[in-house]
Coordinates of C-alpha atoms and ligand atoms in Angstrom, one line a residue:
M429 CA -25.7 259.8 50.7
L430 CA -22.0 259.8 50.6
I431 CA -21.8 262.8 52.9
T432 CA -23.7 261.1 55.7
Q433 CA -21.0 258.4 55.9
K434 CA -18.4 261.0 56.6
T435 CA -17.7 262.2 60.1
V436 CA -18.3 265.9 60.3
I437 CA -15.8 267.7 62.4
G438 CA -15.4 271.3 63.5
K439 CA -12.4 273.6 63.4
E440 CA -11.2 272.2 66.7
E441 CA -11.8 268.7 68.2
W442 CA -10.8 266.6 71.1
C443 CA -9.1 263.4 70.0
S444 CA -6.8 260.7 71.4
L445 CA -3.6 259.1 70.3
P446 CA -3.6 255.7 72.1
D447 CA -0.2 254.6 70.9
L448 CA 1.4 257.6 72.4
N449 CA -0.5 257.3 75.7
L450 CA -2.4 260.5 75.0
P451 CA -6.0 259.9 75.9
A452 CA -7.2 263.5 75.4
I453 CA -5.6 266.2 73.2
K454 CA -7.3 269.2 71.6
A455 CA -6.5 269.5 67.9
R456 CA -6.9 272.4 65.6
I457 CA -8.2 271.2 62.2
D458 CA -6.3 272.8 59.4
S459 CA -7.0 271.5 55.9
G460 CA -4.4 274.0 54.6
A461 CA -1.7 271.8 56.1
R462 CA -1.0 268.4 54.5
T463 CA 0.5 266.5 57.4
S464 CA -0.6 266.6 61.0
A465 CA 1.7 267.9 63.7
L466 CA 2.3 267.5 67.4
H467 CA 3.9 270.1 69.6
A468 CA 6.6 268.2 71.4
E469 CA 9.6 268.9 73.5
N470 CA 12.9 267.2 74.2
I471 CA 12.7 265.5 70.8
H472 CA 15.4 262.9 70.5
I473 CA 16.0 260.3 67.8
Y474 CA 17.8 257.1 68.8
K475 CA 18.4 253.6 67.6
S476 CA 17.1 250.4 69.2
R477 CA 17.6 246.9 67.7
G478 CA 18.5 248.4 64.4
D479 CA 15.4 250.6 64.2
Q480 CA 15.2 254.3 64.5
W481 CA 12.9 255.6 67.3
V482 CA 12.1 259.0 68.5
R483 CA 11.2 259.9 72.0
F484 CA 9.7 263.2 73.1
D485 CA 7.7 264.9 75.8
I486 CA 4.3 266.5 75.4
N487 CA 2.3 268.8 77.6
P488 CA -1.0 267.6 76.2
L489 CA -3.1 270.3 77.9
Q490 CA -2.9 273.9 76.7
K491 CA -1.5 276.3 79.2
D492 CA -0.6 273.4 81.5
R493 CA 3.1 272.8 81.9
R494 CA 2.6 270.5 84.8
T495 CA 1.2 267.6 82.9
V496 CA 3.9 265.9 80.9
V497 CA 3.6 262.7 78.9
H498 CA 6.8 260.9 77.8
C499 CA 6.2 259.3 74.4
R500 CA 8.1 257.2 72.1
A501 CA 7.4 256.0 68.5
P502 CA 9.1 254.4 65.6
L503 CA 10.6 257.1 63.3
V504 CA 9.2 257.0 59.8
E505 CA 11.5 259.6 58.3
E506 CA 12.8 263.1 58.8
R507 CA 11.2 265.6 56.6
D508 CA 11.6 269.3 55.7
V509 CA 8.4 271.0 56.5
K510 CA 7.6 274.5 55.6
S511 CA 5.6 276.3 58.3
S512 CA 2.9 278.9 57.6
S513 CA 5.6 281.6 58.3
G514 CA 7.6 280.3 55.3
H515 CA 10.3 278.9 57.6
T516 CA 11.6 275.5 56.7
E517 CA 12.3 273.0 59.5
R518 CA 13.5 269.4 59.5
R519 CA 11.0 267.4 61.6
P520 CA 10.8 263.8 62.6
V521 CA 7.7 262.0 61.2
I522 CA 6.0 259.3 63.2
E523 CA 2.9 257.1 62.8
A524 CA 0.3 256.6 65.4
R525 CA -3.4 255.7 65.7
L526 CA -5.8 258.6 65.9
K527 CA -9.2 258.3 67.5
L528 CA -11.6 261.1 66.7
G529 CA -15.2 260.4 67.4
E530 CA -15.9 257.0 65.9
V531 CA -13.0 257.2 63.5
V532 CA -9.9 255.2 64.3
Q533 CA -7.0 255.3 61.8
T534 CA -3.3 255.4 61.6
I535 CA -1.9 258.8 60.7
Q536 CA 1.4 260.4 60.2
L537 CA 2.5 263.2 62.5
T538 CA 5.5 265.5 62.4
L539 CA 7.0 266.6 65.6
T540 CA 7.9 270.2 66.2
N541 CA 8.7 272.2 69.2
R542 CA 7.5 275.5 67.7
D543 CA 4.4 276.5 69.7
S544 CA 3.2 279.1 67.2
M545 CA -0.1 277.4 66.7
G546 CA -1.3 277.6 70.3
Y547 CA -2.7 274.1 70.0
R548 CA -0.8 271.0 71.0
M549 CA -1.9 269.2 67.8
L550 CA -2.7 270.2 64.3
L551 CA -4.8 267.9 62.2
G552 CA -3.9 268.2 58.5
R553 CA -5.9 267.1 55.4
E554 CA -4.0 263.9 54.9
A555 CA -5.4 262.6 58.2
M556 CA -9.0 263.3 57.0
Q557 CA -8.5 261.2 53.9
G558 CA -12.0 261.7 52.7
R559 CA -13.4 260.2 55.9
M560 CA -14.1 263.5 57.5
L561 CA -15.8 266.7 56.5
I562 CA -15.0 270.0 58.1
D563 CA -17.5 272.5 59.2
P564 CA -15.2 275.5 59.9
E565 CA -17.9 277.5 61.6
K566 CA -18.2 275.0 64.5
S567 CA -16.2 273.5 67.2
F568 CA -16.2 270.1 69.1
L569 CA -18.8 268.4 67.0
Q570 CA -17.3 265.1 68.2
G571 CA -17.7 265.9 71.9
M572 CA -16.5 268.6 74.3
L573 CA -14.3 268.0 77.2
S574 CA -14.1 270.6 80.0
E575 CA -10.7 271.5 81.3
I576 CA -11.3 269.5 84.4
E577 CA -12.4 266.4 82.5
A578 CA -9.4 266.6 80.3
K579 CA -7.2 266.9 83.3
E580 CA -8.8 263.9 84.8
F581 CA -7.4 261.8 81.9
Y582 CA -3.9 262.7 83.0
R583 CA -4.4 262.3 86.7
G584 CA -1.3 261.1 88.5
R585 CA 0.9 262.6 85.9
T586 CA 0.7 266.1 87.2
G587 CA 3.8 267.7 88.6
K588 CA 4.4 271.3 89.5
E589 CA 5.7 273.5 86.8
G590 CA 9.3 272.4 86.3
G591 CA 8.5 269.2 88.3
L592 CA 11.0 266.5 87.8
R593 CA 10.5 262.9 86.7
I594 CA 11.9 260.9 89.5
A595 CA 12.2 257.1 89.8
V596 CA 12.3 255.2 93.1
L597 CA 14.4 252.2 92.0
A598 CA 13.6 249.5 94.5
S599 CA 11.8 246.2 95.0
N600 CA 9.0 246.6 97.4
P601 CA 6.6 249.5 97.0
E602 CA 4.9 248.7 100.3
L603 CA 8.1 249.4 102.3
Y604 CA 7.8 252.5 104.6
S605 CA 10.9 254.1 103.2
N606 CA 9.8 253.7 99.6
Q607 CA 6.3 255.0 100.3
R608 CA 7.7 258.0 102.1
L609 CA 10.0 258.9 99.2
M610 CA 7.1 258.6 96.7
E611 CA 4.9 260.7 98.9
A612 CA 7.6 263.4 99.6
G613 CA 8.3 263.7 95.9
R614 CA 4.6 264.1 95.0
E615 CA 4.2 266.6 97.8
R616 CA 6.8 268.7 96.1
G617 CA 5.2 268.5 92.7
H618 CA 7.3 265.9 91.0
N619 CA 6.3 263.0 88.8
M620 CA 7.2 260.0 90.9
E621 CA 7.4 256.5 89.5
F622 CA 8.1 253.3 91.3
I623 CA 10.4 251.2 89.2
N624 CA 10.8 247.6 90.3
I625 CA 14.4 246.5 89.8
Q626 CA 13.5 242.9 89.0
H627 CA 11.3 244.1 86.1
C628 CA 14.0 246.0 84.5
Y629 CA 16.2 244.6 81.8
I630 CA 18.8 246.3 79.8
N631 CA 19.9 246.4 76.2
I632 CA 23.6 246.8 76.6
S633 CA 24.4 246.8 72.9
A634 CA 21.9 249.5 71.9
E635 CA 23.7 252.6 70.6
E636 CA 21.7 254.7 73.1
P637 CA 21.5 253.1 76.5
E638 CA 18.0 252.0 77.2
I639 CA 16.1 250.2 79.9
H640 CA 13.2 247.9 79.1
Y641 CA 10.5 247.5 81.7
R642 CA 8.0 244.7 82.2
G643 CA 8.8 243.3 78.8
T644 CA 7.1 245.9 76.6
E645 CA 7.9 249.3 77.7
I646 CA 11.2 251.2 77.2
L647 CA 11.6 253.7 79.9
A648 CA 11.9 257.3 78.9
P649 CA 14.8 259.1 80.6
F650 CA 14.4 260.2 84.2
D651 CA 15.7 263.4 85.7
A652 CA 16.7 261.6 88.8
V653 CA 16.7 258.1 90.3
I654 CA 16.6 257.3 94.0
P655 CA 18.3 253.9 94.3
R656 CA 17.0 251.7 97.1
I657 CA 18.6 248.4 96.2
R658 CA 18.1 245.5 98.5
P659 CA 21.5 243.9 99.6
A660 CA 20.4 240.6 98.1
I661 CA 20.3 242.1 94.6
T662 CA 23.2 244.5 94.8
F663 CA 24.9 243.2 91.7
Y664 CA 21.9 243.4 89.4
G665 CA 20.6 246.6 91.0
C666 CA 23.9 248.4 90.4
A667 CA 23.9 247.2 86.8
V668 CA 20.5 248.7 86.2
L669 CA 21.4 251.9 88.1
R670 CA 24.5 252.2 85.9
Q671 CA 22.2 252.2 82.9
F672 CA 20.2 255.0 84.4
E673 CA 23.4 256.9 85.0
M674 CA 24.4 256.5 81.3
M675 CA 21.0 257.7 80.3
G676 CA 21.8 261.0 82.1
A677 CA 19.7 260.6 85.2
F678 CA 21.0 262.2 88.4
C679 CA 21.3 259.4 90.9
L680 CA 21.0 260.0 94.6
N681 CA 24.0 257.7 95.3
S682 CA 26.0 256.3 92.4
S683 CA 26.3 252.7 91.5
I684 CA 30.0 252.9 92.5
G685 CA 29.2 254.3 95.9
I686 CA 26.6 251.6 96.5
A687 CA 28.8 248.7 95.3
R688 CA 31.7 250.0 97.6
S689 CA 29.5 250.3 100.7
R690 CA 28.0 246.8 100.2
D691 CA 31.3 245.2 100.3
K692 CA 32.2 245.3 104.1
L693 CA 35.8 244.5 103.5
R694 CA 36.3 247.0 100.7
S695 CA 34.7 249.8 102.5
L696 CA 36.6 249.2 105.7
Q697 CA 39.8 249.1 103.7
M698 CA 38.9 252.4 102.1
L699 CA 38.0 254.0 105.4
A700 CA 41.1 252.7 107.1
S701 CA 43.4 254.0 104.4
K702 CA 41.9 257.5 105.0
G703 CA 42.5 257.3 108.7
V704 CA 38.9 256.7 109.8
P705 CA 38.9 254.9 113.2
M706 CA 37.3 251.5 113.4
P707 CA 37.5 248.4 115.5
V708 CA 40.7 246.3 114.9
T709 CA 39.7 244.0 112.0
S710 CA 41.3 241.1 110.3
F711 CA 40.5 239.0 107.3
A712 CA 41.8 235.8 105.9
H713 CA 40.9 232.9 103.7
S714 CA 42.8 229.8 104.7
P715 CA 42.0 228.0 107.9
Q716 CA 45.8 227.8 108.7
E717 CA 45.7 231.4 109.8
T718 CA 42.8 231.1 112.3
Q719 CA 45.1 231.4 115.4
E720 CA 46.8 234.4 113.8
L721 CA 43.5 236.1 113.0
I722 CA 42.4 235.8 116.6
K723 CA 45.7 237.1 117.9
M724 CA 45.6 240.0 115.5
V725 CA 42.4 241.4 117.0
G726 CA 43.6 241.0 120.5
G727 CA 42.1 237.6 121.3
A728 CA 38.6 236.8 122.5
P729 CA 36.0 238.0 123.0
L730 CA 35.7 238.9 119.3
V731 CA 33.1 239.4 116.7
V732 CA 32.9 237.3 113.5
K733 CA 31.0 238.9 110.6
L734 CA 29.8 237.3 107.4
L735 CA 30.9 239.6 104.6
T736 CA 27.5 239.3 102.9
G737 CA 25.4 239.7 106.1
T738 CA 23.1 242.6 106.8
Q739 CA 20.7 243.6 109.5
G740 CA 22.7 241.8 112.2
V741 CA 22.3 238.4 110.6
G742 CA 25.8 236.9 110.3
V743 CA 27.3 238.9 113.1
V744 CA 28.3 236.5 115.9
L745 CA 30.1 237.1 119.2
A746 CA 32.7 234.5 120.4
E747 CA 33.3 234.9 124.1
T748 CA 36.4 232.6 124.3
S749 CA 39.3 231.8 122.1
K750 CA 38.1 228.2 121.8
A751 CA 34.6 229.4 120.6
A752 CA 36.3 231.8 118.3
E753 CA 38.4 229.2 116.7
S754 CA 35.6 226.7 116.1
L755 CA 33.3 229.5 114.8
I756 CA 35.9 230.8 112.3
N757 CA 36.7 227.3 111.1
A758 CA 33.1 226.4 110.7
F759 CA 32.6 229.5 108.5
K760 CA 35.6 228.6 106.5
A761 CA 34.5 225.0 106.1
V762 CA 31.4 226.3 104.2
K763 CA 33.6 228.7 102.3
A764 CA 31.9 231.8 103.7
D765 CA 33.9 235.0 103.6
I766 CA 34.2 236.5 107.1
L767 CA 36.0 239.2 108.9
V768 CA 37.1 239.0 112.5
Q769 CA 36.8 242.1 114.7
E770 CA 37.7 243.1 118.2
F771 CA 34.6 243.2 120.4
I772 CA 33.8 246.6 121.8
R773 CA 32.3 245.5 125.0
E774 CA 31.9 249.0 126.5
A775 CA 29.5 249.9 123.8
D776 CA 27.1 247.9 125.9
G777 CA 24.9 246.8 122.9
K778 CA 24.4 250.4 121.6
D779 CA 25.5 252.0 118.4
L780 CA 24.8 255.3 116.6
R781 CA 23.1 255.7 113.3
C782 CA 24.1 259.0 111.7
F783 CA 22.0 260.0 108.7
V784 CA 24.0 261.9 106.2
I785 CA 22.6 263.9 103.3
D786 CA 24.9 266.0 101.1
D787 CA 27.7 266.4 103.6
K788 CA 25.5 267.1 106.5
V789 CA 24.4 264.9 109.4
V790 CA 20.7 265.7 109.3
A791 CA 19.6 263.4 112.1
A792 CA 21.0 260.8 114.4
M793 CA 19.7 258.1 116.7
Q794 CA 21.1 255.7 119.2
R795 CA 20.1 252.1 118.8
I796 CA 20.0 249.8 121.8
A797 CA 20.2 246.1 121.5
P798 CA 17.4 244.0 123.1
K799 CA 18.3 242.3 126.4
G800 CA 20.8 239.5 125.9
D801 CA 22.0 240.6 122.5
F802 CA 25.0 242.8 121.6
R803 CA 23.6 243.7 118.1
A804 CA 21.7 247.0 118.1
N805 CA 20.0 246.5 114.7
I806 CA 16.3 247.5 114.6
H807 CA 15.6 244.4 112.7
R808 CA 17.0 242.4 115.7
G809 CA 14.5 244.1 118.0
G810 CA 16.7 247.0 118.9
A811 CA 15.1 250.2 120.2
A812 CA 16.0 253.7 119.1
V813 CA 16.2 257.0 120.8
E814 CA 17.4 260.5 119.8
I815 CA 21.0 261.3 120.6
K816 CA 23.2 264.3 120.4
L817 CA 26.4 263.5 118.5
T818 CA 29.8 264.8 119.6
S819 CA 31.5 267.0 117.0
E820 CA 34.1 264.2 116.6
E821 CA 31.3 261.7 115.8
R822 CA 29.8 264.1 113.4
K823 CA 33.1 264.7 111.6
I824 CA 33.8 261.0 111.3
A825 CA 30.3 260.3 109.9
L826 CA 30.8 263.0 107.2
H827 CA 34.3 262.0 106.4
S828 CA 33.2 258.3 106.0
A829 CA 30.3 259.2 103.7
R830 CA 32.6 261.3 101.6
I831 CA 35.2 258.6 101.3
M832 CA 32.6 256.2 100.1
G833 CA 31.3 258.7 97.6
L834 CA 27.7 258.6 99.0
S835 CA 25.5 261.6 99.1
V836 CA 23.0 259.8 101.2
A837 CA 24.4 257.4 103.9
G838 CA 23.6 255.9 107.2
V839 CA 26.9 255.8 109.0
D840 CA 27.0 253.4 112.0
I841 CA 29.4 254.4 114.8
I842 CA 30.1 252.6 118.0
R843 CA 31.3 254.4 121.1
S844 CA 34.5 252.7 122.5
A845 CA 36.7 253.6 125.4
S846 CA 39.2 255.0 122.9
G847 CA 36.7 257.1 121.0
P848 CA 34.1 256.6 118.2
K849 CA 34.7 253.8 115.7
V850 CA 32.9 253.3 112.4
L851 CA 31.2 249.9 112.0
E852 CA 29.7 250.2 108.5
I853 CA 28.1 252.6 106.0
N854 CA 24.7 251.9 104.6
S855 CA 23.8 253.3 101.2
S856 CA 20.1 252.8 101.6
P857 CA 19.5 253.7 105.2
G858 CA 16.0 253.0 106.4
L859 CA 13.7 256.0 107.0
E860 CA 11.2 254.6 109.5
G861 CA 13.3 254.6 112.6
I862 CA 15.1 257.8 112.0
E863 CA 12.0 259.7 111.0
S864 CA 10.0 258.6 114.0
V865 CA 12.9 259.3 116.4
S866 CA 13.8 262.7 115.0
G867 CA 10.3 263.7 113.9
M868 CA 12.0 265.0 110.8
D869 CA 10.9 264.7 107.1
I870 CA 14.0 262.9 106.0
A871 CA 12.4 261.8 102.7
G872 CA 11.6 265.4 102.0
L873 CA 15.3 266.3 102.6
M874 CA 16.3 263.7 100.1
I875 CA 14.0 265.1 97.5
E876 CA 15.3 268.6 98.1
S877 CA 18.8 267.3 97.6
I878 CA 17.8 266.0 94.2
E879 CA 16.2 269.3 93.3
K880 CA 19.4 271.1 94.1
S881 CA 21.6 268.7 92.3
V882 CA 19.4 268.6 89.1
V883 CA 19.4 272.3 88.9
K884 CA 23.2 272.4 89.3
K885 CA 23.5 269.8 86.6
R886 CA 21.3 271.8 84.3
V887 CA 23.1 275.0 84.9
K888 CA 26.4 273.2 84.2
A889 CA 25.0 271.7 81.0
A890 CA 23.8 275.0 79.8
A891 CA 27.1 276.8 80.4
Ligands
ADP540 P1 25.1 244.4 109.8 O1 25.5 244.8 108.5 O2 24.5 243.0 109.9 O3 24.2 245.4 110.5 P2 27.1 245.4 111.7 O4 28.6 245.3 111.5 O5 26.5 246.7 111.5 O6 26.4 244.3 110.7 O7 26.8 244.8 113.1 C1 25.5 244.7 113.6 C2 25.5 245.2 115.1 O8 26.3 244.4 115.9 C3 26.0 246.6 115.2 O9 24.9 247.5 114.9 C4 26.5 246.7 116.6 O10 25.4 246.9 117.5 C5 27.0 245.3 116.9 N1 28.4 245.2 116.6 C6 29.0 245.0 115.4 N2 30.3 245.0 115.5 C7 30.6 245.1 116.8 C8 31.9 245.1 117.5 N3 33.0 245.0 116.9 N4 31.8 245.3 118.9 C9 30.6 245.4 119.5 N5 29.4 245.4 118.8 C10 29.4 245.2 117.5
MG541 MG1 24.7 247.4 110.7

């Protein structure tokens, strides 16, 4: 009678470990072993809120290196385990729920990266605890999964062999640029994850840097992060990005580079100090200097720019000295930080967007302001056409990106009578305009840049 209450299992069975996010894993049943074991990689013990945790990667499907699951679990202890070959190894021990057929119970598992058993999981006698009986002649008595079915459980996680785990750190997954980056990464066999900046929060005091996500999850380390931080959340976004940097992710644009480029004044100061040509620009705080400011840039017409403005909002043209004066004083009255710039009339409402990746201008376009406006921003209704840059413009674009420390940059240049002048550097240049004008796969080039950099980083770490 007792026997019928026990679950009869064969020498191998499909089971699941829901706590570890492993819906299907094939286990070899081995009553000769006491504790169960998981074949894991990148095993790493760390501390969080005073508790010890262990994170690790698993390829849950045999002979499939593409499917990777990043797991984490509280560490129970570290234990010396003697393997069948007589070799003793110190292994982390974790606890997780096991589901095998109808049986659901919490079991202990040791983590090892020795693949000698051929199976990703080994079920020891402790886990059976008198609740299971083994029929060593048989297999899959609790249900068989075909290779395709098992794979189906892990859909969306598959990357190419050696595929990277890449985060697009942004706010809006619907945005053309973000969608293209996700798509380009997937096409190249990477595990792409969209991480919403607003849902990240960081534990600064943890001994190991960590990022919490949506309240419950702690993000496993990424190989690379593509920051696409909206200007409105630059401060918070850069703080989150720094945390990713500390966790060892390669970031396509560093938090420092982004913070620099978002501060119009700071970036112009940096560029000027390295001899990059730009329109004559002045900056002041107190209203007493308004006349001086206007004189400094050669009088009206002039352009007044809000330091925090983007996409052309907060860029105003003052045609006369009188208009300039009242405009500047109005901005100052509301304590807005502004800079005042000579107006490049001969640019005729056009500017150049140079898209730089890794010290190369990969594409360029000319933007043309809508009738009646001098601002060529696409968001202000500007049109875009392909353009051939002069070698000087190309040189200035590369130099500017390098000075800002950006590996991906949109460098905006205006053509003046006295040569090209840099207006600003964008650290999250949009992809829609430039891809449609150039017909190029810019998102793909960004992913390829990551691939190269991560390989370089790994080679360096191994040396
Ligand atoms: P934003 O960050 O809002 O895009 P920009 O400094 O890039 O601000 O200015 C927006 C647009 O206004 C530019 O793309 C350019 O077409 C025009 N513009 C900016 N500064 C000048 C200037 N000094 N002379 C002529 N046109 C300018
Ligand atoms: Mg601009």
